[in-house]
Coordinates of C-alpha atoms (C1' of nucleotides) in Angstrom, one line a residue:
Chain A
M1 CA 0.2 -0.1 0.0
R2 CA 2.9 2.3 0.8
T3 CA 4.2 3.6 -2.6
A4 CA 7.4 4.9 -1.1
E5 CA 8.2 1.6 0.5
T6 CA 7.4 -0.5 -2.7
L7 CA 9.8 1.8 -4.6
S8 CA 12.5 1.6 -1.8
E9 CA 12.5 -2.1 -2.2
L10 CA 12.8 -2.0 -6.1
V11 CA 15.7 0.2 -6.1
S12 CA 17.3 -2.0 -3.5
S13 CA 16.6 -5.0 -5.1
A14 CA 18.2 -3.4 -8.3
L15 CA 21.3 -2.2 -6.7
A16 CA 21.5 -5.9 -5.1
A17 CA 21.2 -7.5 -8.7
A18 CA 23.8 -5.2 -10.1
Q19 CA 26.5 -5.8 -7.5
E20 CA 25.7 -9.5 -8.1
S21 CA 26.5 -9.1 -11.7
G22 CA 29.7 -7.1 -11.1
S23 CA 28.5 -3.9 -12.8
L24 CA 28.7 -2.3 -9.2
P25 CA 31.2 -2.9 -6.6
P26 CA 29.7 -3.8 -3.2
S27 CA 28.6 -0.7 -0.8
G28 CA 27.8 -2.0 2.9
D29 CA 24.6 -0.9 4.1
A30 CA 22.9 2.0 2.3
A31 CA 19.4 2.9 3.3
V32 CA 17.3 3.5 0.0
N33 CA 15.9 7.0 0.6
I34 CA 12.9 7.7 -1.4
E35 CA 11.9 11.3 -1.9
K36 CA 9.2 13.4 -3.3
P37 CA 11.0 15.9 -5.6
Q38 CA 9.9 19.4 -5.3
L39 CA 9.8 19.8 -9.2
A40 CA 7.4 18.0 -11.5
E41 CA 10.1 17.5 -14.1
H42 CA 11.9 15.6 -11.3
G43 CA 9.5 12.9 -11.6
D44 CA 7.1 11.4 -9.1
F45 CA 9.6 10.1 -6.7
S46 CA 13.2 10.3 -6.8
T47 CA 16.5 8.8 -5.0
S48 CA 19.6 10.2 -4.1
L49 CA 21.1 6.8 -3.4
P50 CA 23.9 7.0 -6.1
L51 CA 25.2 10.4 -4.5
R52 CA 25.6 8.4 -1.2
L53 CA 27.4 5.9 -2.5
A54 CA 29.7 7.3 -4.8
R55 CA 32.0 7.7 -2.2
A56 CA 32.4 3.8 -1.0
M57 CA 31.8 2.5 -4.5
R58 CA 34.6 5.0 -5.8
M59 CA 32.4 5.7 -8.9
S60 CA 30.9 8.8 -10.4
P61 CA 27.0 9.3 -9.1
M62 CA 26.2 9.1 -12.9
K63 CA 27.6 5.8 -13.8
I64 CA 26.1 4.5 -10.6
G65 CA 22.7 5.6 -11.2
E66 CA 22.8 4.6 -14.5
M67 CA 23.6 1.1 -13.4
I68 CA 21.1 0.9 -10.9
A69 CA 18.4 2.3 -13.3
E70 CA 19.4 -0.7 -15.7
A71 CA 19.0 -3.0 -13.0
I72 CA 15.8 -2.3 -12.1
P73 CA 13.5 -5.2 -13.4
D74 CA 10.4 -4.7 -15.8
N75 CA 7.4 -3.8 -13.8
D76 CA 3.9 -2.1 -14.1
L77 CA 4.5 0.4 -11.5
L78 CA 6.8 2.7 -13.4
K79 CA 6.5 4.6 -16.7
R80 CA 9.8 6.0 -16.7
V81 CA 13.4 5.8 -14.7
W82 CA 15.7 8.1 -15.5
V83 CA 19.3 9.5 -14.2
A84 CA 19.9 13.3 -13.5
A85 CA 22.5 15.1 -12.4
P86 CA 24.4 15.4 -10.4
G87 CA 23.4 11.6 -9.4
F88 CA 19.7 11.4 -8.8
I89 CA 17.5 8.6 -9.9
N90 CA 14.0 10.0 -11.0
L91 CA 10.9 7.7 -10.9
E92 CA 7.6 8.4 -12.7
L93 CA 4.7 6.3 -12.0
S94 CA 2.7 4.7 -14.9
D95 CA -0.7 5.4 -16.0
D96 CA -2.0 2.1 -15.5
F97 CA -1.0 1.9 -12.1
L98 CA -2.3 5.0 -11.0
R99 CA -5.7 4.2 -12.5
G100 CA -5.3 0.7 -10.8
Q101 CA -4.8 2.4 -7.2
V102 CA -8.8 4.0 -7.5
A103 CA -10.2 -0.2 -7.1
T104 CA -7.5 -0.6 -4.1
I105 CA -8.5 2.8 -2.3
L106 CA -12.1 1.8 -2.9
S107 CA -11.8 -1.7 -1.9
A108 CA -10.0 -0.7 1.3
G109 CA -12.6 1.9 2.2
E110 CA -12.4 2.9 5.6
E111 CA -9.2 0.9 6.0
F112 CA -7.3 3.1 3.4
G113 CA -4.2 4.7 4.9
N114 CA -3.7 2.2 7.8
V115 CA -0.2 0.9 7.5
D116 CA 1.7 -2.1 9.8
T117 CA 4.3 0.6 11.1
G118 CA 3.6 -0.6 14.7
A119 CA 3.0 -4.0 14.3
G120 CA 0.9 -4.6 17.0
Q121 CA 3.2 -2.9 19.7
R122 CA 1.2 -1.7 22.6
V123 CA 1.5 1.8 23.0
Q124 CA 0.0 4.3 25.7
V125 CA -0.5 7.8 25.1
E126 CA -1.0 10.0 28.1
F127 CA -2.1 13.8 27.9
V128 CA -3.8 16.6 29.3
S129 CA -3.7 15.1 33.3
V130 CA -4.7 18.5 34.4
N131 CA -5.5 18.7 38.1
P132 CA -9.1 18.4 38.5
T133 CA -9.6 21.6 40.4
G134 CA -11.8 23.1 37.8
P135 CA -12.7 23.6 34.0
L136 CA -9.9 23.2 31.6
H137 CA -8.4 26.4 30.5
V138 CA -7.2 27.6 26.9
G139 CA -3.7 26.4 27.7
H140 CA -4.7 23.0 28.0
T141 CA -6.3 22.7 24.7
R142 CA -3.1 22.1 22.8
G143 CA -2.0 19.1 24.7
A144 CA -5.2 17.9 24.2
V145 CA -5.3 18.0 20.9
I146 CA -1.7 16.6 20.1
G147 CA -2.4 14.1 22.3
S148 CA -5.5 12.9 20.8
G149 CA -4.0 13.5 17.1
L150 CA -1.2 11.3 18.1
A151 CA -3.3 8.3 19.3
N152 CA -5.4 8.2 16.4
L153 CA -2.4 8.4 14.2
L154 CA -0.7 5.6 15.8
E155 CA -3.8 3.7 15.7
A156 CA -3.8 3.9 12.1
A157 CA -0.4 3.5 11.8
G158 CA -0.7 -0.3 13.5
Y159 CA 0.0 0.2 17.1
E160 CA -2.5 -1.1 20.0
V161 CA -3.1 2.4 21.7
Q162 CA -4.3 3.1 25.2
R163 CA -5.8 6.9 25.8
E164 CA -5.2 7.8 29.4
Y165 CA -5.7 10.6 31.6
Y166 CA -3.7 10.9 34.9
V167 CA -6.3 12.1 37.6
N168 CA -4.2 14.1 40.2
D169 CA -6.7 13.3 43.1
A170 CA -4.4 13.4 45.6
G171 CA -1.7 15.7 46.9
N172 CA -0.9 19.3 47.7
Q173 CA -3.3 20.3 44.8
M174 CA -6.2 18.5 46.0
Q175 CA -5.8 19.7 49.7
V176 CA -5.9 23.3 48.6
F177 CA -8.9 22.4 46.4
N178 CA -10.7 21.1 49.2
D179 CA -10.0 23.9 51.6
T180 CA -11.0 26.1 49.3
L181 CA -14.2 24.4 48.6
Y182 CA -14.7 24.2 52.4
A183 CA -14.5 28.3 52.7
R184 CA -16.8 28.5 49.8
V185 CA -19.6 25.8 51.2
M186 CA -19.5 27.9 54.5
Q187 CA -19.7 31.4 52.7
A188 CA -22.7 29.8 50.8
A189 CA -24.2 29.1 54.1
G190 CA -23.8 32.7 55.4
H191 CA -20.7 32.0 57.6
D192 CA -17.8 34.5 57.5
E193 CA -15.3 31.9 56.3
P194 CA -11.9 33.5 54.8
L195 CA -10.5 31.7 52.0
P196 CA -7.4 29.6 52.9
D197 CA -3.7 30.7 51.8
P198 CA -3.0 29.2 49.3
A199 CA -6.4 28.8 47.5
Y200 CA -8.3 28.5 44.2
P201 CA -10.1 31.7 43.8
G202 CA -11.9 31.3 40.7
E203 CA -15.7 31.3 40.4
Y204 CA -16.0 28.0 39.7
L205 CA -15.6 26.7 43.1
V206 CA -18.2 29.2 44.4
D207 CA -20.8 27.8 41.7
L208 CA -19.8 24.3 42.8
A209 CA -20.3 25.1 46.5
E210 CA -23.6 26.6 46.1
R211 CA -24.4 23.3 44.3
L212 CA -23.5 21.2 47.2
Y213 CA -24.8 23.6 49.8
A214 CA -28.0 23.2 48.4
R215 CA -27.7 19.6 48.3
H216 CA -26.7 18.8 51.8
G217 CA -28.1 22.1 53.6
D218 CA -26.9 23.1 57.1
A219 CA -26.9 19.7 59.0
L220 CA -23.4 18.7 57.5
L221 CA -21.7 22.1 58.3
S222 CA -22.1 22.0 62.0
R223 CA -19.6 19.1 61.9
P224 CA -16.0 19.3 62.1
K225 CA -14.2 20.5 58.9
A226 CA -12.3 17.3 58.0
E227 CA -15.8 15.4 58.0
V228 CA -17.5 18.1 56.0
I229 CA -14.6 17.7 53.5
A230 CA -14.7 14.0 53.8
A231 CA -18.4 14.2 52.9
L232 CA -18.0 16.9 50.0
A233 CA -14.6 15.7 48.4
P234 CA -15.8 12.6 46.5
A235 CA -18.7 14.3 44.7
A236 CA -17.0 17.5 44.2
L237 CA -14.1 15.7 42.3
E238 CA -17.0 13.5 40.4
S239 CA -18.3 17.0 39.2
T240 CA -15.2 18.7 38.3
L241 CA -14.0 15.4 36.2
E242 CA -17.5 15.5 34.5
L243 CA -16.9 19.2 33.4
I244 CA -13.5 18.4 32.2
R245 CA -14.5 15.0 30.3
D246 CA -17.5 17.4 28.6
D247 CA -15.1 20.0 27.6
L248 CA -12.8 17.4 26.1
D249 CA -15.7 15.4 24.5
E250 CA -16.6 18.5 23.1
L251 CA -12.9 19.1 21.4
G252 CA -13.3 15.4 19.9
V253 CA -10.9 13.9 22.9
R254 CA -11.8 10.4 24.3
Y255 CA -10.1 8.3 26.8
D256 CA -10.1 4.6 27.3
R257 CA -9.0 5.2 30.6
W258 CA -9.0 7.6 33.8
F259 CA -6.2 6.7 36.2
S260 CA -6.3 7.6 39.7
E261 CA -3.4 8.8 41.3
K262 CA -4.7 7.9 44.9
S263 CA -5.5 4.5 43.6
L264 CA -1.8 3.9 43.4
I265 CA -1.5 4.7 46.9
E266 CA -4.6 2.7 48.2
D267 CA -3.6 -0.4 46.4
G268 CA -0.5 -0.5 47.6
Q269 CA 1.2 0.0 44.4
F270 CA 3.2 2.6 45.4
D271 CA 4.8 0.7 48.2
R272 CA 5.7 -2.1 45.8
A273 CA 7.4 0.3 43.8
I274 CA 9.3 1.8 46.2
K275 CA 10.3 -1.6 47.5
F276 CA 11.4 -2.3 44.0
L277 CA 13.7 0.6 44.0
E278 CA 15.2 -0.2 47.7
A279 CA 15.8 -3.8 46.2
R280 CA 17.9 -2.2 43.2
G281 CA 20.2 -0.1 45.4
Y282 CA 18.0 3.0 44.2
L283 CA 16.8 4.1 47.2
A284 CA 18.2 5.9 50.2
D285 CA 17.3 7.6 53.9
R286 CA 18.7 11.2 54.1
E287 CA 17.6 14.5 56.3
G288 CA 14.2 12.4 57.2
A289 CA 13.1 12.1 53.7
R290 CA 13.4 9.0 51.1
W291 CA 15.5 9.4 48.2
F292 CA 15.3 8.0 44.4
L293 CA 19.2 8.1 43.6
S294 CA 18.9 8.9 40.0
T295 CA 22.4 10.5 40.4
R296 CA 23.5 6.7 39.9
L297 CA 21.5 6.9 36.6
G298 CA 23.2 9.9 35.0
E299 CA 21.0 12.6 36.5
E300 CA 22.6 15.4 37.9
K301 CA 20.5 15.5 41.3
D302 CA 18.8 12.7 43.4
N303 CA 15.0 13.4 44.0
V304 CA 12.7 13.2 46.9
L305 CA 10.2 10.4 46.9
I306 CA 8.7 10.6 50.3
R307 CA 8.6 13.6 52.0
S308 CA 10.4 14.7 55.5
D309 CA 7.4 16.9 56.9
K310 CA 4.3 15.0 56.1
G311 CA 5.6 11.7 55.3
G312 CA 3.7 11.3 52.2
P313 CA 5.0 10.9 48.8
T314 CA 6.1 13.8 46.7
Y315 CA 4.5 14.3 42.9
F316 CA 7.5 12.7 41.8
G317 CA 7.1 9.9 44.2
T318 CA 3.6 8.9 42.9
D319 CA 4.5 9.8 39.4
F320 CA 7.3 7.1 39.8
A321 CA 4.9 4.5 41.0
Y322 CA 2.5 5.6 38.2
H323 CA 5.4 4.7 35.7
Y324 CA 6.0 1.9 37.5
D325 CA 2.6 0.6 36.8
K326 CA 2.6 1.3 33.1
F327 CA 6.1 -0.4 32.3
L328 CA 6.0 -3.2 34.9
V329 CA 2.4 -4.1 35.6
R330 CA 0.9 -3.2 32.2
E331 CA 3.7 -3.8 30.3
F332 CA 3.3 -1.4 27.5
D333 CA 6.2 -1.3 25.1
R334 CA 6.0 2.3 24.9
V335 CA 5.0 5.1 26.7
I336 CA 4.2 8.3 25.5
N337 CA 3.5 11.5 28.0
V338 CA 2.2 14.9 26.3
W339 CA 3.0 17.3 28.6
G340 CA 3.0 21.3 28.5
A341 CA 6.6 23.0 28.2
D342 CA 6.4 23.8 32.0
H343 CA 7.3 20.4 32.8
H344 CA 10.3 19.8 31.1
G345 CA 12.4 20.0 34.1
H346 CA 10.5 16.8 35.0
V347 CA 11.6 14.6 31.9
G348 CA 15.2 14.1 32.8
R349 CA 14.4 12.2 36.0
M350 CA 11.3 10.4 34.5
K351 CA 14.1 8.8 32.0
A352 CA 16.0 7.8 34.7
V353 CA 12.8 6.2 36.3
A354 CA 12.4 4.1 32.9
R355 CA 16.0 2.7 33.1
A356 CA 15.7 2.2 37.0
L357 CA 12.7 0.0 36.0
G358 CA 14.9 -1.9 33.7
R359 CA 14.0 -0.2 30.4
E360 CA 15.4 1.7 27.7
P361 CA 15.2 5.6 28.1
D362 CA 13.8 5.8 24.6
D363 CA 10.7 3.4 26.0
L364 CA 9.7 6.5 27.4
V365 CA 8.7 9.1 25.0
V366 CA 7.5 13.0 26.4
I367 CA 6.5 15.0 23.9
I368 CA 6.7 18.7 25.3
N369 CA 4.5 21.3 23.8
Q370 CA 5.4 24.7 24.0
I371 CA 3.1 27.2 25.7
V372 CA 0.3 29.0 23.5
S373 CA 0.1 32.7 24.0
F374 CA -3.4 34.1 23.4
K375 CA -4.0 37.5 22.1
E376 CA -6.7 39.5 20.9
G377 CA -5.5 42.1 18.5
D378 CA -2.5 43.7 19.9
R379 CA -3.7 43.0 23.6
A380 CA -2.4 39.8 25.2
V381 CA -4.7 37.6 26.9
R382 CA -2.8 36.2 30.3
F383 CA -4.5 33.2 32.0
S384 CA -3.7 32.0 35.5
K385 CA -5.6 29.2 37.5
R386 CA -4.4 30.4 40.6
K387 CA -5.6 33.8 39.8
G388 CA -8.6 32.6 38.3
V389 CA -9.5 31.2 35.0
I390 CA -10.0 34.2 32.2
L391 CA -10.4 32.1 29.1
T392 CA -11.7 28.3 29.2
V393 CA -11.4 25.8 26.7
R394 CA -15.2 26.0 26.7
E395 CA -15.0 29.6 25.7
L396 CA -12.7 28.9 22.9
L397 CA -14.8 26.3 21.4
D398 CA -17.8 28.5 21.9
E399 CA -15.7 31.3 19.7
V400 CA -13.6 29.4 17.3
G401 CA -15.4 25.8 17.1
A402 CA -13.6 22.3 17.6
D403 CA -12.8 21.4 13.9
A404 CA -11.1 24.7 13.7
C405 CA -9.2 24.4 17.1
R406 CA -8.2 21.1 16.2
Y407 CA -7.0 21.7 12.7
I408 CA -5.1 25.1 14.0
F409 CA -3.3 23.4 17.1
L410 CA -2.7 19.7 15.2
S411 CA -1.0 21.8 12.1
R412 CA 1.9 23.3 13.9
S413 CA 5.1 21.3 15.5
P414 CA 4.6 21.1 19.3
D415 CA 8.1 22.7 19.5
S416 CA 7.0 25.9 17.9
Q417 CA 5.7 28.6 20.4
M418 CA 2.7 29.5 18.7
E419 CA 0.8 32.3 19.0
F420 CA -2.8 32.2 18.9
D421 CA -4.8 35.4 17.8
L422 CA -8.5 35.3 19.0
D423 CA -9.4 38.2 16.6
L424 CA -7.8 36.6 13.7
A425 CA -9.2 33.1 14.6
R426 CA -12.6 34.5 14.5
R427 CA -12.0 37.0 11.7
Q428 CA -10.6 34.4 9.3
S429 CA -12.8 31.5 10.2
A430 CA -14.4 32.0 6.7
D431 CA -11.2 31.8 5.0
N432 CA -9.6 29.0 7.5
P433 CA -7.7 26.4 5.8
V434 CA -10.1 24.0 8.0
Y435 CA -13.0 25.0 6.4
Y436 CA -11.3 24.2 2.5
V437 CA -10.7 21.1 3.7
Q438 CA -14.1 20.3 4.8
Y439 CA -15.5 22.0 2.0
A440 CA -13.6 19.7 -0.2
H441 CA -15.6 16.9 1.3
A442 CA -19.0 18.8 1.1
R443 CA -18.4 19.1 -2.7
I444 CA -17.4 15.5 -3.2
R445 CA -21.0 14.8 -1.3
S446 CA -22.7 17.3 -3.7
I447 CA -21.7 15.6 -6.7
Q448 CA -22.4 12.4 -5.6
R449 CA -26.0 13.7 -4.7
E450 CA -25.9 15.2 -8.6
A451 CA -25.2 11.6 -9.7
A452 CA -27.7 10.0 -7.5
R453 CA -30.4 12.5 -8.7
R454 CA -29.9 11.6 -12.2
D455 CA -29.7 7.7 -11.4
L456 CA -26.4 7.7 -12.7
D457 CA -24.8 4.6 -11.8
Y458 CA -21.0 3.9 -11.6
A459 CA -20.3 0.8 -9.7
A460 CA -19.1 -0.9 -12.8
G461 CA -17.2 2.2 -14.1
D462 CA -14.1 1.4 -16.1
V463 CA -11.0 3.6 -14.8
S464 CA -9.2 2.8 -18.0
N465 CA -11.4 6.2 -19.1
L466 CA -9.1 8.1 -16.8
R467 CA -6.9 10.2 -19.4
H468 CA -6.8 13.8 -18.1
P469 CA -3.3 15.1 -16.2
M470 CA -5.5 16.5 -13.2
E471 CA -7.2 12.7 -12.9
M472 CA -3.6 11.5 -12.6
E473 CA -2.3 14.3 -9.9
L474 CA -5.4 13.5 -7.9
I475 CA -4.7 9.9 -7.7
K476 CA -1.0 10.9 -6.7
T477 CA -2.0 12.8 -3.9
I478 CA -4.6 10.6 -2.9
I479 CA -2.0 7.5 -2.7
R480 CA 0.3 9.7 -0.3
L481 CA -1.9 9.0 2.6
P482 CA -0.3 5.5 3.7
D483 CA 3.2 7.1 3.5
I484 CA 2.3 10.3 5.5
V485 CA 0.8 7.9 8.1
H486 CA 4.1 5.8 8.2
H487 CA 6.1 8.9 8.3
A488 CA 4.1 11.0 11.1
A489 CA 3.7 7.8 13.1
T490 CA 7.4 7.1 13.0
R491 CA 8.5 10.6 14.1
L492 CA 5.3 11.0 16.4
E493 CA 4.3 14.3 14.3
P494 CA 0.6 14.4 13.7
H495 CA 1.0 17.8 12.1
H496 CA 2.0 16.4 9.1
L497 CA -1.7 15.3 8.7
P498 CA -3.5 18.7 8.2
H499 CA -0.9 19.8 5.7
Y500 CA -1.7 16.5 3.8
A501 CA -5.2 17.0 3.9
Y502 CA -4.8 20.7 2.6
D503 CA -2.7 19.0 -0.4
L504 CA -5.7 16.7 -1.1
A505 CA -8.4 19.3 -0.6
K506 CA -6.3 21.4 -3.4
S507 CA -5.8 18.5 -5.7
L508 CA -9.3 17.7 -5.6
Q509 CA -10.5 21.4 -6.4
R510 CA -8.1 21.5 -9.4
F511 CA -9.3 18.6 -10.7
Y512 CA -12.9 19.7 -10.2
E513 CA -11.9 23.0 -12.3
E514 CA -10.9 21.0 -15.1
C515 CA -12.8 17.7 -15.5
R516 CA -16.6 17.9 -15.3
V517 CA -17.7 14.8 -13.5
V518 CA -21.4 14.4 -14.0
S519 CA -21.6 15.3 -17.4
N520 CA -25.1 16.5 -19.6
D521 CA -23.8 14.4 -22.3
P522 CA -24.5 11.0 -22.9
G523 CA -21.5 10.3 -24.9
D524 CA -19.6 11.1 -21.7
L525 CA -21.2 8.5 -19.9
P526 CA -18.1 6.2 -19.6
V527 CA -15.9 9.0 -18.5
S528 CA -18.3 10.3 -15.9
Q529 CA -18.5 6.9 -14.3
A530 CA -14.8 6.6 -14.0
R531 CA -14.7 10.1 -12.7
L532 CA -17.3 9.1 -10.1
L533 CA -15.0 6.3 -8.8
L534 CA -12.3 8.7 -8.6
V535 CA -14.0 11.4 -6.7
D536 CA -15.4 8.2 -4.1
A537 CA -11.6 7.2 -4.0
A538 CA -10.8 11.1 -3.1
R539 CA -13.8 11.2 -0.6
V540 CA -12.2 7.9 1.3
A541 CA -8.8 9.4 1.7
L542 CA -10.3 13.0 2.7
A543 CA -12.5 11.3 5.2
R544 CA -10.0 9.0 6.5
T545 CA -7.4 12.3 7.2
L546 CA -10.1 13.9 8.9
V547 CA -11.0 11.2 10.7
I548 CA -7.5 10.8 12.1
M549 CA -7.3 14.3 12.9
G550 CA -10.4 14.0 15.0
M551 CA -12.5 16.2 13.0
T552 CA -15.8 16.2 11.9
I553 CA -16.8 15.3 8.0
P554 CA -19.5 17.4 6.6
E555 CA -21.8 16.3 4.0
R556 CA -23.1 19.7 3.5
M557 CA -21.8 23.0 4.7
Chain B
rG1 C1' 25.0 30.9 35.8
rC2 C1' 23.5 25.9 33.8
rG3 C1' 19.5 23.0 31.0
rC4 C1' 15.6 22.3 26.9
rC5 C1' 12.7 24.6 23.0
rC6 C1' 12.5 28.5 19.3
rG7 C1' 14.2 32.3 15.4
rU8 C1' 12.3 30.8 7.9
rA9 C1' 7.9 36.3 3.1
rG10 C1' 4.5 41.9 6.0
rC11 C1' 1.5 38.1 9.7
rU12 C1' 0.7 32.7 11.2
rC13 C1' 3.3 28.3 10.1
rA14 C1' 4.9 24.1 7.1
rG15 C1' 9.8 22.0 5.2
rU16 C1' 12.8 13.8 5.8
rG17 C1' 21.3 16.5 4.9
rG18 C1' 19.4 16.7 -1.9
rA19 C1' 17.9 19.5 -7.5
rU20 C1' 15.2 26.7 -8.5
rA21 C1' 13.1 27.0 0.1
rG22 C1' 6.7 26.3 0.2
rA23 C1' 1.5 27.3 2.1
rG24 C1' -2.6 30.2 4.3
rC25 C1' -4.0 34.9 5.5
rA26 C1' -2.7 40.1 3.7
rU27 C1' -2.2 43.2 -1.0
rC28 C1' -2.6 43.1 -6.6
rU29 C1' -4.5 41.1 -12.1
rG30 C1' -8.1 37.8 -14.0
rG31 C1' -12.0 33.7 -14.2
rC32 C1' -19.1 31.9 -13.0
rU33 C1' -25.9 30.4 -18.7
rU34 C1' -23.9 23.4 -16.8
rC35 C1' -22.1 18.6 -11.0
rG36 C1' -21.4 23.9 -4.6
rA37 C1' -17.3 30.6 -6.5
rA38 C1' -16.5 28.3 1.2
rC39 C1' -13.9 27.6 -5.8
rC40 C1' -9.4 28.1 -9.7
rA41 C1' -5.2 30.6 -12.6
rG42 C1' -1.7 34.4 -12.1
rA43 C1' 1.6 38.4 -9.7
rG44 C1' 4.7 40.9 -6.1
rG45 C1' 7.1 39.5 -1.5
rG46 C1' 13.5 35.6 1.4
rU47 C1' 20.9 37.9 3.8
rC48 C1' 16.3 30.5 6.5
rG49 C1' 18.8 35.7 13.3
rG50 C1' 24.5 36.8 12.4
rG51 C1' 29.5 34.3 12.3
rG52 C1' 32.5 30.1 11.6
rG53 C1' 32.7 24.5 10.2
rU54 C1' 31.7 19.4 8.9
rU55 C1' 29.9 17.5 3.6
rC56 C1' 30.1 16.5 -3.5
rG57 C1' 25.4 18.9 -1.4
rA58 C1' 23.4 22.8 5.1
rA59 C1' 16.9 26.0 6.6
rU60 C1' 18.3 20.9 8.1
rC61 C1' 24.6 18.3 11.5
rC62 C1' 28.6 20.9 14.8
rC63 C1' 30.9 25.3 17.3
rU64 C1' 29.9 30.1 18.8
rC65 C1' 27.6 35.0 19.4
rC66 C1' 22.6 37.7 19.3
rG67 C1' 17.3 37.7 20.5
rG68 C1' 12.8 35.3 22.7
rG69 C1' 10.3 31.3 25.7
rC70 C1' 10.3 27.7 29.3
rG71 C1' 12.7 25.0 33.3
rU72 C1' 16.4 25.0 37.4
rG73 C1' 11.4 23.2 44.7
rC74 C1' 10.8 17.7 50.0
rC75 C1' 5.0 22.4 44.2
rA76 C1' 2.7 20.0 40.5

RNA sequence: GCGCCCGUAGCUCAGUGGAUAGAGCAUCUGGCUUCGAACCAGAGGGUCGGGGGUUCGAAUCCCUCCGGGCGUGCCA
């Protein structure tokens, strides 16, 4: 299914054949790189293999290229193979091969674009995992989109994927949340209870406290603070998680599991993890605390797992136990965490954790997405959870829409410090690339509706009637999808998908401009039928790409 | 100070060591009596932050400097 892979194998076998026949000297291992040239005159694909081999073979790249090209066996795939200075081999696909792809795509249907890169490897993608202390704010949108897009992508690439949200329902922030909640409930009951310091001062807890007070009444509040909190905390947590779930759901984000931090303590997983470290000599008691000796694993500093003052685990401590669970209990082949830039200082010690657990550091991949700055025109929009939420995910979705949000965040590399101009997002909404891509799909559907209206049956159409250059261009774009999925999944870079989607939409629109699909002339029927097959293949590829991106697929706009 | 990330067209961003560095937006010019003009065709716009180096070949790899962001807790 992957054209580039097929060509790579073809060239590779040609090289081997040329070496076997003695026309080329041995060269050691050389990976055959297949690329898509920028200029059409350089073919559909090319390889710079001769240039790479020139030194080892002590021959001119042009000569090497000619020998390899000559050794490529007759095949149905290629129309033309030629060598171009300074030493490229250019490859052009045959029209028959391209036409034949239409049927291949249509029979693959919703499977089209899937590849076997992952070979069933079990991968976990953990993302967002924001403290459940209030609604998600805009800063969390990027990680949510990247994480879910990546998970979809890996699934398409043949990995067995689990999407997980780590619920920080233990620890200091939860304590602050509960203390604030208590104060707000007392306030709701008319008591003069001051906010704790620190506190979550946002409106969210005021509303939540009022709801809880309305449900429980005054009786509960006469009891000691700890009892009140114990009685209210579970409902408060559940209610907050529900809010987060709903926001993420609207953003097109689904999870397979919500993993409770507290459960690590209650189930004894934390203690087992500590014992594991102790047994391997990575644990030390110092200054009243228990330390992970990460310096033995190449880190600059050791890290505290259990605090000296309250005796409980640190955030790092439970995160260690959490990864103990991921790697040694659930045995994922690979664990991917999507974190914001403010967590990158945590990466090094978690890599050390992976090593301590007996895994390769690369089994743990941390994708850091740089912070997003939001602005409205010239005015910067600041937000901070501790000062109260200014702009929530919900508000962003109301303003811009889930599809546009996903497309915008997904199309940028996580490394880029992006700037999100809300004015621009609103103003340009009609000209946003996201609608261009979706419009292409709606247009295909419209063509198909027109064909149905005319009772034009094309199931038995003959693709040999496809002869226009734009038809060939469209097919070439469609069949790139499996290569794109492979490439993006290998590099864990979902941002290639929106760019491909745009290319595909562009290709479709150019085809549409030049090629009338549903013709009024009865003599054109065979061409119409063939083009309807082609259009349906384009629909399959476009829909598949949108699905992986987690976007909706409009029938009409 | 040290560590990580970034610097590409007016703006927002792509770019796998390869051939003449791309797209969207913005600006300008053209194109609808037939399947959707939320479209298509074209134009202008670049010291790829600066300087060295490696290489047949560097936006891409290495060094260095400049600029920006984020870290550098027994916070999460």
